[in-house]
Amino acid sequence: MSNIKNIIEYFDSVLPKTLSEDWDNDGVMVLPDGNADIKKALIALDATSLSIERAKSIGAELIITHHPLVFSPFASLSADDPYGKRVIECIKNNITVLSYHTRLDEVCGGVGDCFAALAGLRNMEKMQPCGRIGVLENEMSYKEFTEHIKRALGLGKISGVNSNGKIKRVAVIGGSGKDFITDAKKAGADTFLTGEVNHSGLIEAKELGLNVVCGTHYATENIILPRIKELLFERFPDIETVIMPFKAEDEYGV
C-alpha cells in the first residue's frame, strides 16, 4: 500500500522545493488525512471542479496537478467562493491535492525540456530557470512552423506575430511567456514559442524583430502530465493512475 506521506516525500526528493520560485506556492495543497493510503490518482493540469468530479467518479484519493489549487492565502474558506468550494469538496471527499508548479517547470525533464523536445529542438540550453533555447534541424517559414506546432499540440488554431519570417533558433517557455520576450531576444532566438503573450508583449516582440508563436497556456503545459504519471509509477507502481483527458477547445477545464 502507498502512503501519502511517502508520496509527498518522494516528490519533494525528485522535484526539490529549492527549485520553486519565491513567489510560488506549490507542494501540499489539501491533506484531509496525513496517514491515508492511496490506491488511485488523477493527474491534471488544474484541480478544477471538473477534475475533482472526475476524481470522485473514479474513486481517486489523490489529485496531482501542475498549477497550484491554492496560490494566495485564504482570508476565509467558504463554499460560496469558487476556490473555497473546491478545497472544501476535496476535504469532504478525502481527496489529497498535490501541486508542482515552477519546480516542475525548471527541473531536468520538466515542462521546459518536454516542450522543447516536442517542438523538435536540438542542442538545447537553459534560458532563465524555466526556459530552453535550441535549434531546428531545418529552417522553417513562419507558416510551416506554426503548422508543425499545431500538429504537435493537437490544436486547430494558433496565435502570435510574424516578425521576420525565418525560424531556426527557438526559445521556449510553457504557459505564460510575457515576461521573457527580452530574454529570448538576448539569447539569440529568432522565434519565441510559448503559451500566451499579452497585447503589449506582442508589440514589443514585433519591435524587436522576434517571431512569437503562442500555443495556449493549457496546451503548452498539459504536455507534462504523462511525465508526472511516469514519476509516480517509478516509485509507486501499485497506484492506478488516470490522466485527465486533453480537450484543446476547453482550455480552462470547467
Short mmCIF file of C-alpha atoms in Angstrom, two decimals:
data_model
loop_
_atom_site.label_atom_id
_atom_site.label_comp_id
_atom_site.label_asym_id
_atom_site.label_seq_id
_atom_site.Cartn_x
_atom_site.Cartn_y
_atom_site.Cartn_z
CA MET A 1 0.00 0.00 0.00
CA SER A 2 1.25 3.52 -0.85
CA ASN A 3 1.02 6.01 2.00
CA ILE A 4 0.51 9.69 1.23
CA LYS A 5 3.43 10.67 3.46
CA ASN A 6 5.78 8.55 1.35
CA ILE A 7 4.38 10.03 -1.86
CA ILE A 8 4.93 13.59 -0.62
CA GLU A 9 8.48 12.79 0.48
CA TYR A 10 9.23 11.17 -2.86
CA PHE A 11 8.02 14.09 -4.96
CA ASP A 12 9.93 16.52 -2.75
CA SER A 13 13.07 14.50 -3.50
CA VAL A 14 12.68 14.32 -7.29
CA LEU A 15 11.18 17.83 -7.54
CA PRO A 16 13.07 19.78 -4.84
CA LYS A 17 11.30 22.74 -3.29
CA THR A 18 14.50 24.74 -3.77
CA LEU A 19 13.66 24.91 -7.49
CA SER A 20 10.37 26.71 -6.81
CA GLU A 21 10.27 30.46 -7.37
CA ASP A 22 9.96 32.58 -4.20
CA TRP A 23 6.55 33.87 -5.25
CA ASP A 24 5.18 30.40 -5.94
CA ASN A 25 3.05 28.21 -3.69
CA ASP A 26 3.36 24.55 -4.58
CA GLY A 27 3.56 21.20 -2.84
CA VAL A 28 0.77 20.10 -0.50
CA MET A 29 -2.47 21.93 -1.25
CA VAL A 30 -5.06 19.82 0.57
CA LEU A 31 -4.34 16.99 3.01
CA PRO A 32 -7.51 15.64 4.65
CA ASP A 33 -5.71 12.62 6.16
CA GLY A 34 -1.95 12.62 6.68
CA ASN A 35 -1.94 8.82 7.04
CA ALA A 36 -4.08 7.99 4.02
CA ASP A 37 -3.23 5.05 1.78
CA ILE A 38 -3.51 5.84 -1.91
CA LYS A 39 -4.83 3.31 -4.42
CA LYS A 40 -5.80 5.60 -7.30
CA ALA A 41 -4.61 9.02 -8.51
CA LEU A 42 -5.79 11.56 -11.07
CA ILE A 43 -3.18 13.67 -12.90
CA ALA A 44 -4.47 17.03 -14.16
CA LEU A 45 -3.17 20.44 -15.13
CA ASP A 46 -5.51 22.13 -12.64
CA ALA A 47 -7.72 20.98 -9.78
CA THR A 48 -10.85 22.41 -11.41
CA SER A 49 -14.37 21.43 -10.42
CA LEU A 50 -14.37 19.10 -13.42
CA SER A 51 -11.13 17.45 -12.29
CA ILE A 52 -12.44 16.99 -8.75
CA GLU A 53 -15.66 15.45 -10.05
CA ARG A 54 -13.62 13.11 -12.22
CA ALA A 55 -11.52 12.09 -9.22
CA LYS A 56 -14.67 11.38 -7.24
CA SER A 57 -16.21 9.35 -10.07
CA ILE A 58 -13.17 7.05 -10.43
CA GLY A 59 -12.55 6.77 -6.69
CA ALA A 60 -9.21 8.59 -6.67
CA GLU A 61 -7.88 9.57 -3.26
CA LEU A 62 -5.20 11.81 -4.80
CA ILE A 63 -5.04 14.55 -7.42
CA ILE A 64 -1.63 15.71 -8.63
CA THR A 65 -1.61 18.95 -10.64
CA HIS A 66 0.88 21.30 -12.21
CA HIS A 67 -0.91 24.53 -11.28
CA PRO A 68 -1.47 25.17 -7.56
CA LEU A 69 -5.01 24.80 -6.27
CA VAL A 70 -4.21 27.36 -3.56
CA PHE A 71 -1.98 30.17 -4.82
CA SER A 72 -2.77 33.07 -2.48
CA PRO A 73 -3.61 32.82 1.23
CA PHE A 74 -7.27 32.47 2.15
CA ALA A 75 -8.75 35.15 4.40
CA SER A 76 -11.68 32.78 4.86
CA LEU A 77 -12.92 29.49 3.46
CA SER A 78 -16.44 29.49 2.07
CA ALA A 79 -18.37 27.18 -0.24
CA ASP A 80 -19.76 30.36 -1.84
CA ASP A 81 -16.29 31.15 -3.19
CA PRO A 82 -15.13 29.17 -6.27
CA TYR A 83 -11.73 28.39 -4.76
CA GLY A 84 -13.08 27.67 -1.31
CA LYS A 85 -15.73 25.39 -2.78
CA ARG A 86 -13.09 23.23 -4.47
CA VAL A 87 -10.97 22.97 -1.33
CA ILE A 88 -14.00 22.04 0.77
CA GLU A 89 -15.11 19.46 -1.81
CA CYS A 90 -11.70 17.78 -1.64
CA ILE A 91 -11.73 17.71 2.16
CA LYS A 92 -15.30 16.32 2.24
CA ASN A 93 -14.30 13.51 -0.13
CA ASN A 94 -10.90 12.78 1.46
CA ILE A 95 -9.03 13.77 -1.70
CA THR A 96 -5.46 14.94 -1.25
CA VAL A 97 -4.23 17.56 -3.72
CA LEU A 98 -0.53 17.98 -4.51
CA SER A 99 0.67 20.64 -6.96
CA TYR A 100 4.13 21.01 -8.50
CA HIS A 101 4.46 24.27 -10.37
CA THR A 102 7.66 26.24 -11.02
CA ARG A 103 9.85 23.45 -9.71
CA LEU A 104 8.37 21.22 -12.41
CA ASP A 105 8.95 23.95 -15.00
CA GLU A 106 12.64 24.15 -14.14
CA VAL A 107 13.69 20.59 -13.28
CA CYS A 108 15.57 18.50 -15.82
CA GLY A 109 12.95 16.57 -17.80
CA GLY A 110 10.24 19.04 -16.76
CA VAL A 111 7.99 21.37 -18.74
CA GLY A 112 10.84 23.25 -20.43
CA ASP A 113 12.57 20.12 -21.69
CA CYS A 114 9.34 18.39 -22.71
CA PHE A 115 8.15 21.44 -24.65
CA ALA A 116 11.49 21.92 -26.41
CA ALA A 117 11.60 18.25 -27.40
CA LEU A 118 8.02 18.40 -28.69
CA ALA A 119 8.98 21.38 -30.84
CA GLY A 120 11.83 19.34 -32.32
CA LEU A 121 14.68 21.45 -30.95
CA ARG A 122 18.28 20.27 -30.80
CA ASN A 123 21.37 21.44 -28.90
CA MET A 124 19.19 22.73 -26.08
CA GLU A 125 20.42 25.14 -23.43
CA LYS A 126 18.74 26.80 -20.46
CA MET A 127 17.21 30.24 -20.89
CA GLN A 128 16.32 31.50 -17.45
CA PRO A 129 15.48 28.72 -14.97
CA CYS A 130 12.31 27.52 -16.69
CA GLY A 131 13.06 28.25 -20.36
CA ARG A 132 15.03 26.42 -23.02
CA ILE A 133 16.60 27.51 -26.31
CA GLY A 134 17.69 25.32 -29.21
CA VAL A 135 17.75 24.98 -32.98
CA LEU A 136 15.56 23.23 -35.51
CA GLU A 137 17.15 20.66 -37.79
CA ASN A 138 15.97 22.65 -40.79
CA GLU A 139 14.95 26.29 -41.07
CA MET A 140 11.20 26.80 -41.45
CA SER A 141 8.95 29.60 -42.56
CA TYR A 142 6.56 31.07 -40.01
CA LYS A 143 3.62 29.22 -41.58
CA GLU A 144 5.50 25.91 -41.67
CA PHE A 145 6.47 26.25 -38.02
CA THR A 146 3.00 27.20 -36.80
CA GLU A 147 1.51 24.22 -38.65
CA HIS A 148 4.15 22.00 -37.06
CA ILE A 149 3.31 23.28 -33.57
CA LYS A 150 -0.45 22.94 -34.15
CA ARG A 151 0.05 19.28 -35.03
CA ALA A 152 2.40 18.69 -32.09
CA LEU A 153 -0.01 20.21 -29.56
CA GLY A 154 -3.23 18.96 -31.14
CA LEU A 155 -4.56 22.47 -31.79
CA GLY A 156 -6.87 23.71 -34.51
CA LYS A 157 -5.57 27.26 -34.39
CA ILE A 158 -2.64 29.21 -33.01
CA SER A 159 -1.77 32.87 -32.42
CA GLY A 160 1.34 35.04 -32.43
CA VAL A 161 3.23 37.54 -34.53
CA ASN A 162 5.37 37.04 -37.63
CA SER A 163 8.24 39.50 -37.27
CA ASN A 164 10.97 38.19 -39.57
CA GLY A 165 9.63 35.09 -41.30
CA LYS A 166 12.64 32.82 -40.73
CA ILE A 167 12.64 30.26 -37.93
CA LYS A 168 15.72 28.34 -36.88
CA ARG A 169 16.79 29.26 -33.31
CA VAL A 170 13.82 28.95 -30.97
CA ALA A 171 13.34 29.87 -27.31
CA VAL A 172 10.54 28.06 -25.46
CA ILE A 173 8.66 28.59 -22.20
CA GLY A 174 5.44 26.76 -21.42
CA GLY A 175 2.49 28.71 -20.07
CA SER A 176 2.83 32.48 -19.76
CA GLY A 177 5.78 33.95 -21.64
CA LYS A 178 5.06 37.67 -21.47
CA ASP A 179 7.96 38.38 -19.10
CA PHE A 180 10.59 36.60 -21.18
CA ILE A 181 10.45 38.31 -24.58
CA THR A 182 13.61 40.34 -23.99
CA ASP A 183 15.39 37.26 -22.59
CA ALA A 184 14.56 35.31 -25.76
CA LYS A 185 15.90 38.09 -27.97
CA LYS A 186 19.08 38.49 -25.92
CA ALA A 187 19.66 34.73 -26.10
CA GLY A 188 19.80 34.98 -29.88
CA ALA A 189 16.42 33.46 -30.68
CA ASP A 190 14.65 34.42 -33.87
CA THR A 191 11.43 32.90 -32.51
CA PHE A 192 9.77 32.67 -29.10
CA LEU A 193 7.44 29.69 -28.61
CA THR A 194 5.23 29.91 -25.54
CA GLY A 195 1.68 29.52 -24.29
CA GLU A 196 0.44 33.08 -24.18
CA VAL A 197 1.70 36.66 -24.56
CA ASN A 198 -0.43 39.75 -23.96
CA HIS A 199 -1.08 42.53 -26.46
CA SER A 200 1.75 44.82 -25.33
CA GLY A 201 4.15 41.88 -25.30
CA LEU A 202 3.36 41.07 -28.93
CA ILE A 203 4.00 44.69 -29.87
CA GLU A 204 7.35 44.56 -28.04
CA ALA A 205 8.30 41.35 -29.90
CA LYS A 206 7.37 42.92 -33.24
CA GLU A 207 9.55 45.94 -32.48
CA LEU A 208 12.44 43.63 -31.58
CA GLY A 209 12.06 41.59 -34.77
CA LEU A 210 11.19 38.46 -32.79
CA ASN A 211 8.66 35.92 -34.07
CA VAL A 212 6.17 34.75 -31.44
CA VAL A 213 4.09 31.58 -31.55
CA CYS A 214 1.50 31.05 -28.79
CA GLY A 215 0.11 27.55 -28.33
CA THR A 216 -2.19 28.43 -25.39
CA HIS A 217 -1.27 28.17 -21.72
CA TYR A 218 -3.26 24.95 -21.39
CA ALA A 219 -1.78 23.00 -24.29
CA THR A 220 1.85 24.02 -23.73
CA GLU A 221 1.82 22.81 -20.12
CA ASN A 222 -0.64 19.94 -20.36
CA ILE A 223 2.18 18.04 -22.09
CA ILE A 224 3.83 17.48 -18.68
CA LEU A 225 1.05 15.23 -17.34
CA PRO A 226 2.45 11.97 -18.78
CA ARG A 227 5.78 12.78 -17.11
CA ILE A 228 4.06 13.22 -13.74
CA LYS A 229 2.43 9.84 -14.26
CA GLU A 230 5.83 8.30 -15.04
CA LEU A 231 7.36 9.77 -11.88
CA LEU A 232 4.57 8.34 -9.74
CA PHE A 233 4.79 4.92 -11.41
CA GLU A 234 8.57 4.71 -10.99
CA ARG A 235 8.22 4.65 -7.20
CA PHE A 236 4.60 3.57 -6.67
CA PRO A 237 3.66 1.14 -9.47
CA ASP A 238 0.74 -0.20 -7.42
CA ILE A 239 -1.16 3.09 -7.71
CA GLU A 240 -3.66 3.15 -10.57
CA THR A 241 -3.14 6.45 -12.38
CA VAL A 242 -5.52 8.28 -14.71
CA ILE A 243 -4.62 11.38 -16.75
CA MET A 244 -7.34 13.99 -17.14
CA PRO A 245 -8.39 13.95 -20.82
CA PHE A 246 -6.99 16.74 -23.00
CA LYS A 247 -9.56 18.96 -24.69
CA ALA A 248 -7.91 21.70 -26.74
CA GLU A 249 -11.23 23.52 -27.14
CA ASP A 250 -11.82 23.55 -23.37
CA GLU A 251 -8.70 25.34 -22.12
CA TYR A 252 -9.97 26.04 -18.63
CA GLY A 253 -11.32 22.57 -17.93
CA VAL A 254 -14.57 23.73 -16.34
#
